[in-house]
Coordinates of C-alpha atoms (C1' of nucleotides) in Angstrom, one line a residue:
Chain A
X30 CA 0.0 0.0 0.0
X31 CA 1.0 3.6 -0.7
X32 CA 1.8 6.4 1.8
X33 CA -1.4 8.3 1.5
X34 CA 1.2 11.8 2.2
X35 CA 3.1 10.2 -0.9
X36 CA -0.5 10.4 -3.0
X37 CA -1.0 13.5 -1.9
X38 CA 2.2 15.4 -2.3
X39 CA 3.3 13.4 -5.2
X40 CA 0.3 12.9 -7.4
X41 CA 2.0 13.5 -10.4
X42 CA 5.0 11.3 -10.4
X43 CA 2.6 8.8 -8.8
X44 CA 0.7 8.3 -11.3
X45 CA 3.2 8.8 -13.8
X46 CA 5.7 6.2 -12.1
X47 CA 2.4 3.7 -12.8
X48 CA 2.2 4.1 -16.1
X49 CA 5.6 2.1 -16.8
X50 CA 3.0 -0.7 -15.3
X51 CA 0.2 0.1 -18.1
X52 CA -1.7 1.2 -15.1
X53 CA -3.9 4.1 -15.4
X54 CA -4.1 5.4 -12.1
X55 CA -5.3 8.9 -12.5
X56 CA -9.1 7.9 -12.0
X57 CA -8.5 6.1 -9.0
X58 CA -6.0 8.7 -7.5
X59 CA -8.2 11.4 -8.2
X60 CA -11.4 9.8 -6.7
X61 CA -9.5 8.8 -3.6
X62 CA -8.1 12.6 -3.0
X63 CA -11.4 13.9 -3.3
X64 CA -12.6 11.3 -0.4
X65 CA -9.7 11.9 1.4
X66 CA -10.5 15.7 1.2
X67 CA -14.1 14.8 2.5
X68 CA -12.4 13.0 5.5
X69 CA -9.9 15.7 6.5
X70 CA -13.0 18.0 6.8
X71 CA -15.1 15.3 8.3
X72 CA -12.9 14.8 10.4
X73 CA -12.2 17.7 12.0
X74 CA -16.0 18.6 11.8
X75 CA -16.3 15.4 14.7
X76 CA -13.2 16.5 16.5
X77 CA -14.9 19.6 17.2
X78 CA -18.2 18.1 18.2
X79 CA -16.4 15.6 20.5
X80 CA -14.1 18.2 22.1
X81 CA -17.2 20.1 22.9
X82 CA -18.8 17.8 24.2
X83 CA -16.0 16.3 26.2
X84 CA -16.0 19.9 27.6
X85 CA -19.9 19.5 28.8
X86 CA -19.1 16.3 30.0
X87 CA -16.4 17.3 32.7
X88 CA -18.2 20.4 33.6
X89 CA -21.2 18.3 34.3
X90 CA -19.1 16.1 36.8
X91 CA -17.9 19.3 38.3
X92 CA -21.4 20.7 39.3
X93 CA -22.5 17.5 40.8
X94 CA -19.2 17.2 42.5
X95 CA -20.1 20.8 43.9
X96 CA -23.8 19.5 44.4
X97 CA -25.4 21.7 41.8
X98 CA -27.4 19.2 40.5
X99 CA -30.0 21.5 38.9
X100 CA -27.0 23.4 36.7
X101 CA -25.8 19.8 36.1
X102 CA -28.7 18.8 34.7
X103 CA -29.1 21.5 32.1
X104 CA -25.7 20.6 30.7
X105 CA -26.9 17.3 30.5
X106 CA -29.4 18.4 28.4
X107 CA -27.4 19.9 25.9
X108 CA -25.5 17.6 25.0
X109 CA -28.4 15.2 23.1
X110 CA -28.2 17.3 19.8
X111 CA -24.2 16.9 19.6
X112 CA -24.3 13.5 20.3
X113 CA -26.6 12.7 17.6
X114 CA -24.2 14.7 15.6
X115 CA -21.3 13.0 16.6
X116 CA -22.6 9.4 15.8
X117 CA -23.7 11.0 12.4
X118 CA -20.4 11.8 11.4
X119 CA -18.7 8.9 12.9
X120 CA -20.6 6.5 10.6
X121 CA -19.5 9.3 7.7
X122 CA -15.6 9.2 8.9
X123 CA -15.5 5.2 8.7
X124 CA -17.1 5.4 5.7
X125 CA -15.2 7.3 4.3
X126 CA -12.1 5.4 5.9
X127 CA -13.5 2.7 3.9
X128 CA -13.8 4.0 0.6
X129 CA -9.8 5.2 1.0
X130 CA -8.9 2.2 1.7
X131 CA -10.3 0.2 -1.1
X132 CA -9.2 3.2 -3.1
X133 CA -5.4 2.1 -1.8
X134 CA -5.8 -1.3 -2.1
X135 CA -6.4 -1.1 -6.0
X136 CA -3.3 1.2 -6.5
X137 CA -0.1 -1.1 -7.3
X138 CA 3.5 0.0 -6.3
X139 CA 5.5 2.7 -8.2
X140 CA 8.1 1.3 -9.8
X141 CA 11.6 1.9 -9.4
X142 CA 13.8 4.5 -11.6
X143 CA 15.5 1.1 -13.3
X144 CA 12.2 -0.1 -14.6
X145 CA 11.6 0.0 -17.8
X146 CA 7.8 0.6 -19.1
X147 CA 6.4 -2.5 -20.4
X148 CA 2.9 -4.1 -20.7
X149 CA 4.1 -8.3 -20.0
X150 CA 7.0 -10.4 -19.8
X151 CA 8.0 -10.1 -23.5
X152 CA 9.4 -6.9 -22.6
X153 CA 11.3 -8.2 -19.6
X154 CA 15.2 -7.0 -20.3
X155 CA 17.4 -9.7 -19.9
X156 CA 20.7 -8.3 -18.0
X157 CA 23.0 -11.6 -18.2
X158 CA 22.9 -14.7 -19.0
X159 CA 25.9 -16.8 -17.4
X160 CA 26.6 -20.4 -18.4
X161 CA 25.6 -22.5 -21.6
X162 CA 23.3 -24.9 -23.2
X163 CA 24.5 -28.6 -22.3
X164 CA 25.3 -30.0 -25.4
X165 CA 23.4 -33.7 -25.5
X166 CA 24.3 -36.9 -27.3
X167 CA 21.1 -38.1 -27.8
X168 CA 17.9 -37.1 -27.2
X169 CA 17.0 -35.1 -23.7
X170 CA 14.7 -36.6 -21.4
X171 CA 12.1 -34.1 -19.8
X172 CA 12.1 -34.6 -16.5
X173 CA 8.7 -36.0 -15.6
X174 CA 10.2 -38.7 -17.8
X175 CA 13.6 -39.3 -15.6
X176 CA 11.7 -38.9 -12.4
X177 CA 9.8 -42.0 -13.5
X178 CA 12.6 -43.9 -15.0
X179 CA 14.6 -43.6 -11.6
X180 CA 11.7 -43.7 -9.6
X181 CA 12.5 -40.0 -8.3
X182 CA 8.6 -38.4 -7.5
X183 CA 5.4 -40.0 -7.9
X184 CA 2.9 -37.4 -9.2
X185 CA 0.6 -40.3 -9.5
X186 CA 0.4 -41.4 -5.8
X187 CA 0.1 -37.6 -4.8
X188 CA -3.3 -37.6 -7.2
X189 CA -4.4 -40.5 -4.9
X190 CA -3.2 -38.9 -1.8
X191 CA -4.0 -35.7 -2.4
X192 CA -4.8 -34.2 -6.0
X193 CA -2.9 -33.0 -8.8
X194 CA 0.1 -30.9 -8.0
X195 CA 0.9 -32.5 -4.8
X196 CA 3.9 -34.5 -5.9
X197 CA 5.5 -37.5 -3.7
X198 CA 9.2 -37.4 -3.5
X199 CA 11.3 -41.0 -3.0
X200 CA 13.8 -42.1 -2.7
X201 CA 17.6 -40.4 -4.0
X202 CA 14.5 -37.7 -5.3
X203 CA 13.8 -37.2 -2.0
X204 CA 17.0 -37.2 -1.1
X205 CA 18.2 -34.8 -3.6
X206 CA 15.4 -32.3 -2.4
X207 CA 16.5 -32.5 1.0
X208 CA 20.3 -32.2 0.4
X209 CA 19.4 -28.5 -1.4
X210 CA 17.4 -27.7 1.0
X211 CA 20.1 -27.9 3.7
X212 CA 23.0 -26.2 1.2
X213 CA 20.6 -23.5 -0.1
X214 CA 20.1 -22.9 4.6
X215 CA 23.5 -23.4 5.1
X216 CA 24.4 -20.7 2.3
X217 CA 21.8 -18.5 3.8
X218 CA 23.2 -18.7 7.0
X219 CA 26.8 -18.0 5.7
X220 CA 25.7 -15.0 4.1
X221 CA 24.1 -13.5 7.3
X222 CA 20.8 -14.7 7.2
X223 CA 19.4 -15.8 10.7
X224 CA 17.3 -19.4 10.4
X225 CA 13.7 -19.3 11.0
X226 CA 11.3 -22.0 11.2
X227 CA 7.8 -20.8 11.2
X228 CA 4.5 -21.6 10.9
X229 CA 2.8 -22.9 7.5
X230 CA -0.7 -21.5 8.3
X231 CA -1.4 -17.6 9.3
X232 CA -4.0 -15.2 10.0
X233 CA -5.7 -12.8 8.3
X234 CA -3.3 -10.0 9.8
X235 CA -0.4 -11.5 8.3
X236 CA -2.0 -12.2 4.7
X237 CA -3.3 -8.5 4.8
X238 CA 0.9 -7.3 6.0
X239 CA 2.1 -8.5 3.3
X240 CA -0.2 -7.9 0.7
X241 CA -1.7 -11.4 0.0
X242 CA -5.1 -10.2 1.0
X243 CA -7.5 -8.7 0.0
X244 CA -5.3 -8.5 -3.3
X245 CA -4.6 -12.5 -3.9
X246 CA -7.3 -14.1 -1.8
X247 CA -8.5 -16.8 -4.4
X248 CA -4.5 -17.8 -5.1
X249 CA -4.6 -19.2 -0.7
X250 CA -5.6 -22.1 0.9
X251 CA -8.5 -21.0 3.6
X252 CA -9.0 -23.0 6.6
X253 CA -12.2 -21.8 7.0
X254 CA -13.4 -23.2 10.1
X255 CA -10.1 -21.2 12.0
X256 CA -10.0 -18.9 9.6
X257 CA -6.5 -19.5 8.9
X258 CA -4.6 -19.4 5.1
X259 CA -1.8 -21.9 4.1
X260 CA 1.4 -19.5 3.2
X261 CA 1.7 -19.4 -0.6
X262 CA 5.4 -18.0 0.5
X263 CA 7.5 -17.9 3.7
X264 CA 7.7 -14.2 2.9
X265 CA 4.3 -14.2 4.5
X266 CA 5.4 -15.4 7.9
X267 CA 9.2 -14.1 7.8
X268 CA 8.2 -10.8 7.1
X269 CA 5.0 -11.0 9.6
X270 CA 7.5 -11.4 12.5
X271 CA 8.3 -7.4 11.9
X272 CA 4.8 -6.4 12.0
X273 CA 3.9 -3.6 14.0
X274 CA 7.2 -3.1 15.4
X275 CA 8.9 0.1 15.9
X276 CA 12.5 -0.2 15.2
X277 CA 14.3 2.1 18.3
X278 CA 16.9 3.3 15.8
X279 CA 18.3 3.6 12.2
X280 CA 21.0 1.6 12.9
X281 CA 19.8 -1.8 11.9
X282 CA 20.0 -4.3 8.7
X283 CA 17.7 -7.7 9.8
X284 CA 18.5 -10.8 7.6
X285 CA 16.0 -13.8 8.1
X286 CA 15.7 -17.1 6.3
X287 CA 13.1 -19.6 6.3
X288 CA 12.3 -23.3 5.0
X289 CA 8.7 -23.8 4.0
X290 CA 6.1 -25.7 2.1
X291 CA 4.5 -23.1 0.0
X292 CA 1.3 -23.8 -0.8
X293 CA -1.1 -22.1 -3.7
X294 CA -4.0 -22.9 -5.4
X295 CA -3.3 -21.7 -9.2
X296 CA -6.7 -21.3 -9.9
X297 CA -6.7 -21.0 -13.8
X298 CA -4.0 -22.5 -14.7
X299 CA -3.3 -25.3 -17.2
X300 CA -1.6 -26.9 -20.4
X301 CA 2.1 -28.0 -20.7
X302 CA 3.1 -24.9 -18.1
X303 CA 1.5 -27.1 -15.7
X304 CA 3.5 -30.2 -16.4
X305 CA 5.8 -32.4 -14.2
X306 CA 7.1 -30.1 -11.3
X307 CA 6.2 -26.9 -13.6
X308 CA 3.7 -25.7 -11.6
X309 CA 2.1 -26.8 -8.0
X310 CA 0.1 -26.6 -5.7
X311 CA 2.6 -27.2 -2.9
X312 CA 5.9 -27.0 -3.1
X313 CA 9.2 -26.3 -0.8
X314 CA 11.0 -23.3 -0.8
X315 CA 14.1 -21.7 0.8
X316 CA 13.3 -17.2 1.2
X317 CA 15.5 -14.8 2.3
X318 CA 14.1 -11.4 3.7
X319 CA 15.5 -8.5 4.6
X320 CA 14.1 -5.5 6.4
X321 CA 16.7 -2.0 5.4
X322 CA 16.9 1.5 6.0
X323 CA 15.7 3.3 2.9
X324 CA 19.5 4.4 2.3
X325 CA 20.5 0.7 2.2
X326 CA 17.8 -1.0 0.5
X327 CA 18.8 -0.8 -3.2
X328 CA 22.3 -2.1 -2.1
X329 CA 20.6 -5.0 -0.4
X330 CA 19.3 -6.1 -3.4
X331 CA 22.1 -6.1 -5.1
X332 CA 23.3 -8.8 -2.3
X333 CA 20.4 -10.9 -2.6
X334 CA 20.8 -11.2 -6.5
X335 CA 24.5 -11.5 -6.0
X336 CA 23.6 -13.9 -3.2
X337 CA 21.0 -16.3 -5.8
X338 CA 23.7 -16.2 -8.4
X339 CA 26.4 -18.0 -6.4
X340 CA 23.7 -20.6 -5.9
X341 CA 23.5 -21.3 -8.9
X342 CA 27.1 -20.8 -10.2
X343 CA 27.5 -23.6 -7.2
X344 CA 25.1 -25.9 -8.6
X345 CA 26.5 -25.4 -12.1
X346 CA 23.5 -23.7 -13.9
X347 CA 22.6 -22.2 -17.0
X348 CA 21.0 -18.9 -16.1
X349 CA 19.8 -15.3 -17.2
X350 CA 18.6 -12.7 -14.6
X351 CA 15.5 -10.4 -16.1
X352 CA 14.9 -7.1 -14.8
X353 CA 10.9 -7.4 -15.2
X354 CA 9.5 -4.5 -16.6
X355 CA 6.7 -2.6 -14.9
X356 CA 3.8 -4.3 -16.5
X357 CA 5.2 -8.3 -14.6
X358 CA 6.3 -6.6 -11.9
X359 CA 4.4 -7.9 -8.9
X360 CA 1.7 -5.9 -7.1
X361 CA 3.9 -4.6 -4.5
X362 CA 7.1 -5.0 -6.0
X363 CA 8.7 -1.6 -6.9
X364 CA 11.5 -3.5 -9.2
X365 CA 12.1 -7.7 -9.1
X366 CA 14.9 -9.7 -10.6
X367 CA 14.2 -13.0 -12.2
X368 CA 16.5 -15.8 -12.1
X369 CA 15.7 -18.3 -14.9
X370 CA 17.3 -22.0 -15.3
X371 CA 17.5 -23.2 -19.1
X372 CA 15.5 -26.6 -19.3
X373 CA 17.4 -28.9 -21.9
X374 CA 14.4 -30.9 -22.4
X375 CA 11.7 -28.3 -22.7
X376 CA 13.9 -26.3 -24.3
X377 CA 12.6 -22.8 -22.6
X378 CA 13.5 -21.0 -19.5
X379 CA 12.5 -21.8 -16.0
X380 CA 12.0 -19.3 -13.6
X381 CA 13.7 -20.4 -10.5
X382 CA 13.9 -17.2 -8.3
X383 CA 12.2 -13.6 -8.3
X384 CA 13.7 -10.9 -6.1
X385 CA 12.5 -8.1 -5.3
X386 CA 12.4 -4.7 -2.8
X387 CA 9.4 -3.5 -2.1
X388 CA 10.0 -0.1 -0.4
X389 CA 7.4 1.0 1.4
X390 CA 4.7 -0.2 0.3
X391 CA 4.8 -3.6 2.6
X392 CA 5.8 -1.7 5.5
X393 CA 3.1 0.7 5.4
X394 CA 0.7 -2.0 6.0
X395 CA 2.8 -4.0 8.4
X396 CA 3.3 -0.8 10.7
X397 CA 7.1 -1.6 10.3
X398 CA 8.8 1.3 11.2
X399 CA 11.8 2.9 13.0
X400 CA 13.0 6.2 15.0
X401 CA 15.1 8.4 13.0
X402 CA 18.1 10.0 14.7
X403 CA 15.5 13.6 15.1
X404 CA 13.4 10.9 16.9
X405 CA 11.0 10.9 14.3
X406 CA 9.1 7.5 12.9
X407 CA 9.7 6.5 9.7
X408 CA 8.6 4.0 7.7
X409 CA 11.5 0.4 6.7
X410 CA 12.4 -1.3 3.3
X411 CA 11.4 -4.5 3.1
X412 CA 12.7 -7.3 0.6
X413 CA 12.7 -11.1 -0.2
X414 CA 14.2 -13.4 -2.6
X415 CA 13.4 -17.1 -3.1
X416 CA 16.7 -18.8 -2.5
X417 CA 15.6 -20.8 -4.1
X418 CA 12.5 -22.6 -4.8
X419 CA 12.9 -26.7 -5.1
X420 CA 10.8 -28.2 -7.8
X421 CA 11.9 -26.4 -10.7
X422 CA 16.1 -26.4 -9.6
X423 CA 15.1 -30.1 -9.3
X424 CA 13.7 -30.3 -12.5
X425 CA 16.7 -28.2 -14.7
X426 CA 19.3 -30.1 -12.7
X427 CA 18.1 -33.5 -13.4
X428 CA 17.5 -32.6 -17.4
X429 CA 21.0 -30.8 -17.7
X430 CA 22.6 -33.5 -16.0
X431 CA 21.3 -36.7 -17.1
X432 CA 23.9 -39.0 -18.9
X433 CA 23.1 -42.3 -20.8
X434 CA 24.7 -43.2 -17.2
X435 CA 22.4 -41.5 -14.6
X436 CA 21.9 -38.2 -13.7
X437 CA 25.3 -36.4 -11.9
X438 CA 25.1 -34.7 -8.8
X439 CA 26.8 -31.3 -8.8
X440 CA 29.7 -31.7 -6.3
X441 CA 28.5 -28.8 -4.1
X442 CA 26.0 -31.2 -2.9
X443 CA 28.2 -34.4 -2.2
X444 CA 28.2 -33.5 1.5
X445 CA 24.7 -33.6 2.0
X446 CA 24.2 -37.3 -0.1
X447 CA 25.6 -40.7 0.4
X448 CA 25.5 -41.0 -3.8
X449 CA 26.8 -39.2 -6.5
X450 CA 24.9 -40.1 -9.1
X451 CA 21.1 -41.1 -9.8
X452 CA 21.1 -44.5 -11.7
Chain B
rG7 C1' -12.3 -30.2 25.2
rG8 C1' -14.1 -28.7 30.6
rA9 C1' -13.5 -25.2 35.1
rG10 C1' -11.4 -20.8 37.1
rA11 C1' -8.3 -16.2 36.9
rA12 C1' -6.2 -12.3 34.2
rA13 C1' -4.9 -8.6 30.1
rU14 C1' -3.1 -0.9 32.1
rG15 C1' 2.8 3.1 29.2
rG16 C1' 9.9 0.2 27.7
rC17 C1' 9.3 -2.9 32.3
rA18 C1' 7.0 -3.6 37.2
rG19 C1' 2.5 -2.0 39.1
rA20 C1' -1.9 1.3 41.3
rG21 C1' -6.6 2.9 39.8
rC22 C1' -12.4 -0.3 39.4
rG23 C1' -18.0 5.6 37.0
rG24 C1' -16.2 12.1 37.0
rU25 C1' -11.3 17.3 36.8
rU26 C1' -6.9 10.1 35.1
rG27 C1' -3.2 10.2 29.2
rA28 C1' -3.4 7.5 33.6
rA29 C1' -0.4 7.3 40.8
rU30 C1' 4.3 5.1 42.2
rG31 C1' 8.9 2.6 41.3
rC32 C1' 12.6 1.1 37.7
rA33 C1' 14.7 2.1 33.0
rC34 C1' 15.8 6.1 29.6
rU35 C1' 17.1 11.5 28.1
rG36 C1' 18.7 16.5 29.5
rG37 C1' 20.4 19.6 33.6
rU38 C1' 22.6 21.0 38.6
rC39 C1' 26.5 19.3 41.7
rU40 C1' 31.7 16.8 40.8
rU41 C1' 38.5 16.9 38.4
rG42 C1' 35.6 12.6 36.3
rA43 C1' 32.0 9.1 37.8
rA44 C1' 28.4 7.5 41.4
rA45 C1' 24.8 9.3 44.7
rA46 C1' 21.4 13.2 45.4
rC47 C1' 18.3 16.9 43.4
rC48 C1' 15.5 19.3 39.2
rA49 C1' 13.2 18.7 34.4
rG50 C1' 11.7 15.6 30.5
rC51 C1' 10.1 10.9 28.7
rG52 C1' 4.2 6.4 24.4
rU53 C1' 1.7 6.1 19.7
rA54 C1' -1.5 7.6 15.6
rC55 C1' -4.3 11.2 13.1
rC56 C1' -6.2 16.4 12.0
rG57 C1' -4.1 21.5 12.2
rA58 C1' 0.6 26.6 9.5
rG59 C1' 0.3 27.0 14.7
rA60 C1' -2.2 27.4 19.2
rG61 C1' -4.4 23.3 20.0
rG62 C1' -7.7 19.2 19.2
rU63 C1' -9.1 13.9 18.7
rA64 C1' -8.3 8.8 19.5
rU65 C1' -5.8 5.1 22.4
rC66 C1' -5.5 1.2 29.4
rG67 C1' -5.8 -6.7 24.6
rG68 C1' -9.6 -6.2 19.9
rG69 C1' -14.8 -5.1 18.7
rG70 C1' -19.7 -3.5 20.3
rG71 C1' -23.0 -1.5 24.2
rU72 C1' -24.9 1.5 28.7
rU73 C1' -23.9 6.7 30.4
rC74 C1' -23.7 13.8 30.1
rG75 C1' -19.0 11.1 31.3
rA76 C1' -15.8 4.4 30.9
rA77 C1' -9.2 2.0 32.2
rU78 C1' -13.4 1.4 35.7
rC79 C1' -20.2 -1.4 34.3
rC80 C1' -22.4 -5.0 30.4
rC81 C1' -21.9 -8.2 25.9
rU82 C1' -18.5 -10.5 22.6
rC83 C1' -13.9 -12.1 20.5
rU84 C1' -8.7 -13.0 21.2
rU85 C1' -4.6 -14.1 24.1
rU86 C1' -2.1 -15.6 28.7
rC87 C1' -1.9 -18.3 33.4
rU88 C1' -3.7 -22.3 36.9
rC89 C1' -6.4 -27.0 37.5
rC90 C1' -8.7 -31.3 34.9
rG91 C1' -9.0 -34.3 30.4
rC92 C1' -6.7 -35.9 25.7
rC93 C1' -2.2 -36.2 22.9
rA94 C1' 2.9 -36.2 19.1

RNA sequence: GGAGAAAUGGCAGAGCGGUUGAAUGCACUGGUCUUGAAAACCAGCGUACCGAGAGGUAUCGGGGGUUCGAAUCCCUCUUUCUCCGCCA
């Protein structure tokens, strides 16, 4: 969510910044300042009448204090007329609260200066590509076909279990998913990141911090009966741990990492996108946050796309980083990387990260702030990064790698496996 | 799941219908004193919003209600603690 101050001092550029998103926000902008005008007014319109009759209300405890119960009486009296009054534009201020709010919710973050303008991902800009197409003998296996041939995952038995998009891992696949989860941790943790394990369902507070609700509802899992959502993200809960605190100073830089399930409905979905460990409905993911100073933020993403290309230098991969441009950049995203992994097989590009900082906009609604050194309160910088997401790494390393032999382990991940091959 | 108790400022803790944004202590900040420090003393010390400012409004777990007036009374939700039950 936007700074309403921001809207309203920066109108303009605001809605010029949102145009590199195809986003047309003048309509909404200018319908939410005039509401917001309405409010200010409103507002202090009620102030008055409350302060009034706050004033009647201690002088009335005063006379009866003093015993001048007929004088108290009168002032009694008058105070039937404001109160109606007041209740009248109480129901008009939340109202109007309302109407702001919605107007907020529709309006996307401004993108950063590096975006470029761009309606979808066709107009991404591709800023490296490091590594190279393996070069195959014969013909490429996809890897829904290798995961069957070694008996790797069972997509099958998750149907039974579960439904489609709820693969079962087995055996050296299992394996394999658990050895990257602990290097992908243990590189976290090298790089400063503080471990958190955390729960897989929140609240409607935390979906609503981050800016899953009321933006992304149909895309959750909803325990209904507790009213709880399954995290489509560990952002969710990472970054929920910093709501509504006030940070006591400027001097701070907070790193957190998390292992989760990630669960997501993908409503609308389908087609060969959807194939093998493409696209599901849960799936396990190692995040990296970061909550900055707004001095610092831009250079801390620069660490967390420096940080996701030594994973996958590490692991060997083919990849290119995107800039998205403003039209696929997320919601609240003010500028994301993309990290895409070449798929042999498929021949196309799999994304296997998305960074991004999200400068205020997060914050605002988590109440994540801190004091400045003039004491004042000021809102953080908040960021994430998937480092990195399982299913598809899985998926790129086991079609790169495959041999008439068996697939090769990268040596990275030798400590974590008692094999170093898949055969 | 059942029974009971509780939720107040950074912390501890009073207040239980009126002038209480909230006693007191601790912590913290500034000052006096001191060569320096401690002690003592004095002053300050939450957050959000509206306002150019003066100032105003809200806030005693959340929401609603009663009342001229609620931290205080009522309803409801949440959380915590104690006891019982169940259980990885």
């Amino acid at each position: 969510m936007l700074e309403i101050q921001r809207i309203r001092t920066e109108k303009e550029a605001v809605i010029e910044g949102l145009k590199k998103r195809h986003f047309d926000a003048a309509p909404i902008v200018e319908a939410l300042l005039t509401k917001d005008q309405e409010w200010r007014e409103t507002k202090t319109e009620l102030e008055t009448i409350s302060a009034e009759l706050n004033q009647i209300s201690k002088l009335v405890g005063e006379l009866f204090q003093q015993g001048k119960t007929a004088e108290a009486n009168d002032a009694k009296e008058k105070t039937a007329a404001l109160k109606t009054q007041e209740s009248e534009l109480k129901d008009k201020v939340s109202a109007l609260d309302a109407a702001i709010l919605d107007f907020m919710y529709q309006l996307p973050n401004v993108p950063n200066k590096l975006v470029k303008a761009g309606k979808s991902e066709q107009e991404n800009e591709i800023i490296d590509e490091v590594g190279s197409k393996h070069i195959f003998e014969g013909e490429a296996l996809p890897h829904w076909e290798i995961t069957k041939k070694y008996d790797l995952i069972d997509f099958e038995l998750g149907v039974k279990i579960t439904g489609a998009g709820f693969p079962v891992y087995k055996g050296k696949g299992a394996k394999l998913q658990r050895a990257l989860i602990a290097f992908f941790l243990d590189e976290a943790d090298k790089a400063g990141y503080v471990e958190h394990m955390v729960p897989l369902l929140v609240n409607e507070a935390s979906g609503i911090g981050t800016g899953q609700l009321p933006d992304k509802e149909g895309q959750m899992y909803h325990c209904e009966v507790d009213d709880l959502y399954l995290i489509p993200t560990s952002e969710v809960p990472l970054t929920n741990i910093y709501r509504d605190v006030l940070l006591p100073n400027e001097d701070f830089s907070i790193k957190l990492t998390g292992f989760t399930s990630c669960f997501r409905r993908e409503a609308g979905s389908y087609g060969k996108d959807v194939r093998g460990l493409n696209r599901l409905h849960q799936f396990e993911k190692v995040e990296i946050v970061r909550i900055e100073h707004p001095n610092n933020s831009e250079k801390a993403l620069e660490e967390m796309v420096d940080h996701v290309r030594g994973l996958l230098s590490k692991l060997g991969l083919h990849y290119r980083i995107l800039r998205l441009c403003g039209g696929d950049t997320g919601f609240a995203s003010a500028i994301t990387y993309d990290f895409e992994v070449y798929s042999a097989a498929q021949e196309r590009w799999l994304e296997v990260s998305s960074v991004s900082l999200f400068n205020t906009f997060q914050a605002n609604r988590l109440k994540l702030r801190f004091k400045t050194e003039d004491k004042k309160t000021q809102l953080a910088h908040t960021l994430n990064g998937s480092a990195m997401a399982l299913p598809r790494i899985i998926a790129a390393m086991l079609e790169n790698y495959q041999t008439d032999e068996g697939v090769v382990i990268p040596e990275v991940l030798h400590p974590y496996l008692n094999f170093t091959m898949i055969d």
